[in-house]
Coordinates of C-alpha atoms in Angstrom, one line a residue:
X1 CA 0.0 0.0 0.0
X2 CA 3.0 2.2 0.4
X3 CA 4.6 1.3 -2.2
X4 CA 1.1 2.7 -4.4
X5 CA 1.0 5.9 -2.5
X6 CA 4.8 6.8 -2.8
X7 CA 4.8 5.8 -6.7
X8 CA 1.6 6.0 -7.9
X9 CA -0.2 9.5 -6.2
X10 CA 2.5 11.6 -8.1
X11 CA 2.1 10.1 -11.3
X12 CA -1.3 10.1 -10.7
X13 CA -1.5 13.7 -10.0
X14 CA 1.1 14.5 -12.7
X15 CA -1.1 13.0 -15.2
X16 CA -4.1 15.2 -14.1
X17 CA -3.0 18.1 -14.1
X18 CA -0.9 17.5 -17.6
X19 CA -4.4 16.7 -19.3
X20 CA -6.0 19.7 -17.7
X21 CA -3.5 21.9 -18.6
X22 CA -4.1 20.6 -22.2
X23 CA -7.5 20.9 -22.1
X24 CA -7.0 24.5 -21.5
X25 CA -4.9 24.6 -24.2
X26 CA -6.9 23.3 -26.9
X27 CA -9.8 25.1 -25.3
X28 CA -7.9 28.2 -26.3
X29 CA -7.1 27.5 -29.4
X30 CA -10.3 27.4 -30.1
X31 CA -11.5 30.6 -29.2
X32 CA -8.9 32.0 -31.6
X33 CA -10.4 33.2 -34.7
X34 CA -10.1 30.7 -37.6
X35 CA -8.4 33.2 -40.0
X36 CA -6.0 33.4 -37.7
X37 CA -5.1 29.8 -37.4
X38 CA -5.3 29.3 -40.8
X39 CA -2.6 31.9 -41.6
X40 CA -0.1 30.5 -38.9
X41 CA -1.1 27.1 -40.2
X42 CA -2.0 25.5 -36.8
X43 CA -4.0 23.0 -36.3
X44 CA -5.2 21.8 -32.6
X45 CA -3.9 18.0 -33.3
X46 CA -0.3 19.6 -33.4
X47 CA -0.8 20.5 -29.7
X48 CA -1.1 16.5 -29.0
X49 CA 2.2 15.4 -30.1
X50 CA 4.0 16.0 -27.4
X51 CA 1.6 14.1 -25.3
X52 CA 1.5 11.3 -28.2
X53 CA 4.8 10.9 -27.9
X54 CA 4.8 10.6 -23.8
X55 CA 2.4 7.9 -23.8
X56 CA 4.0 5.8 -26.7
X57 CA 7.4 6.2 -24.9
X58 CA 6.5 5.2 -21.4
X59 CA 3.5 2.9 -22.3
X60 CA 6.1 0.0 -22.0
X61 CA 7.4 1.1 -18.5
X62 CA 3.1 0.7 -17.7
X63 CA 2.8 -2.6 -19.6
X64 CA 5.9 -4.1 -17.4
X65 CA 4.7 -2.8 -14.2
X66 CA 1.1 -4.1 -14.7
X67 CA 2.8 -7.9 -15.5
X68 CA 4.6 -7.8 -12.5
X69 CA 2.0 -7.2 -10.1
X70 CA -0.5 -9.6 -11.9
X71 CA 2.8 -12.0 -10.9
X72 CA 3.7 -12.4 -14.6
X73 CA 6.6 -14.9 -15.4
X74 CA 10.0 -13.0 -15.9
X75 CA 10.9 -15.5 -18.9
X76 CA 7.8 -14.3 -20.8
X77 CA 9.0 -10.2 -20.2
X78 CA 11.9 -9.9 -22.4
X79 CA 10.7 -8.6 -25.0
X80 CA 8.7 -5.9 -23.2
X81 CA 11.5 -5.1 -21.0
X82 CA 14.0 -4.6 -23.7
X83 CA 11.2 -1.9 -24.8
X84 CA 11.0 -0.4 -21.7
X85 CA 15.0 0.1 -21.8
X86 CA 14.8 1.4 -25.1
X87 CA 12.1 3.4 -25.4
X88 CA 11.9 5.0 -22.1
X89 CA 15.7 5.6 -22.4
X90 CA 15.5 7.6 -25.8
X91 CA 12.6 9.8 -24.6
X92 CA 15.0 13.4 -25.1
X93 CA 15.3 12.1 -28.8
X94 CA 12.0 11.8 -29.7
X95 CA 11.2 15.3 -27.8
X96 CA 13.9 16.3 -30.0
X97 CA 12.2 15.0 -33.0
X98 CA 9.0 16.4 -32.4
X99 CA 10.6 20.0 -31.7
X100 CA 12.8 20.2 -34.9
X101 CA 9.5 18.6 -37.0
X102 CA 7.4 21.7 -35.5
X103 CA 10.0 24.3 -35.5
X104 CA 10.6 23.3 -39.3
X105 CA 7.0 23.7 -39.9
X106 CA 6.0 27.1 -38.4
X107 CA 9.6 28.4 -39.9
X108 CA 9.1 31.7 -41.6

């Protein structure tokens, strides 16, 4: 039960307040006039990359943790756990990615 509290309320929280901060976002955009958007070429899916990107890089690190408390055998994990090194591990190259494929886009 400790164990929960200590790891899981912060990602827990972090995750919360991450989407509603998003929300807000996006809610924004919204309200901006569509000329505007239009003419600085943004589009409300670009503002979900980032997040895209999050969830694909750390959705192995969830996977793993969710087979070892259902007592998964460690034999049948391999796979997924060279994922989680290897993904979760290059997570400041694929932020880099999705900045230079942005910044390229809105380049003047």
């Amino acid at each position: 039960m400790f164990y929960m509290l200590y790891e899981g309320f912060p990602v827990i929280l972090g995750f919360i307040l991450t989407l509603s901060y998003y929300i807000r976002a996006y809610k924004a955009l919204r309200r901006l006039p569509k000329s505007f958007l239009q003419q600085m070429n943004l589009r409300k899916s670009k503002l979900l990359w980032y997040p895209s990107i999050l969830i694909l890089s750390f959705l192995p690190c969830v996977i793993d943790n969710i087979c070892e408390i259902m007592g998964a055998i460690d034999d049948k994990r391999h796979g997924i756990r060279f994922a989680r090194v290897v993904i979760s591990n290059s997570i400041g190259l694929t932020n880099a990615i999705v900045y230079g494929i942005q910044r390229k886009l809105y380049k003047i």
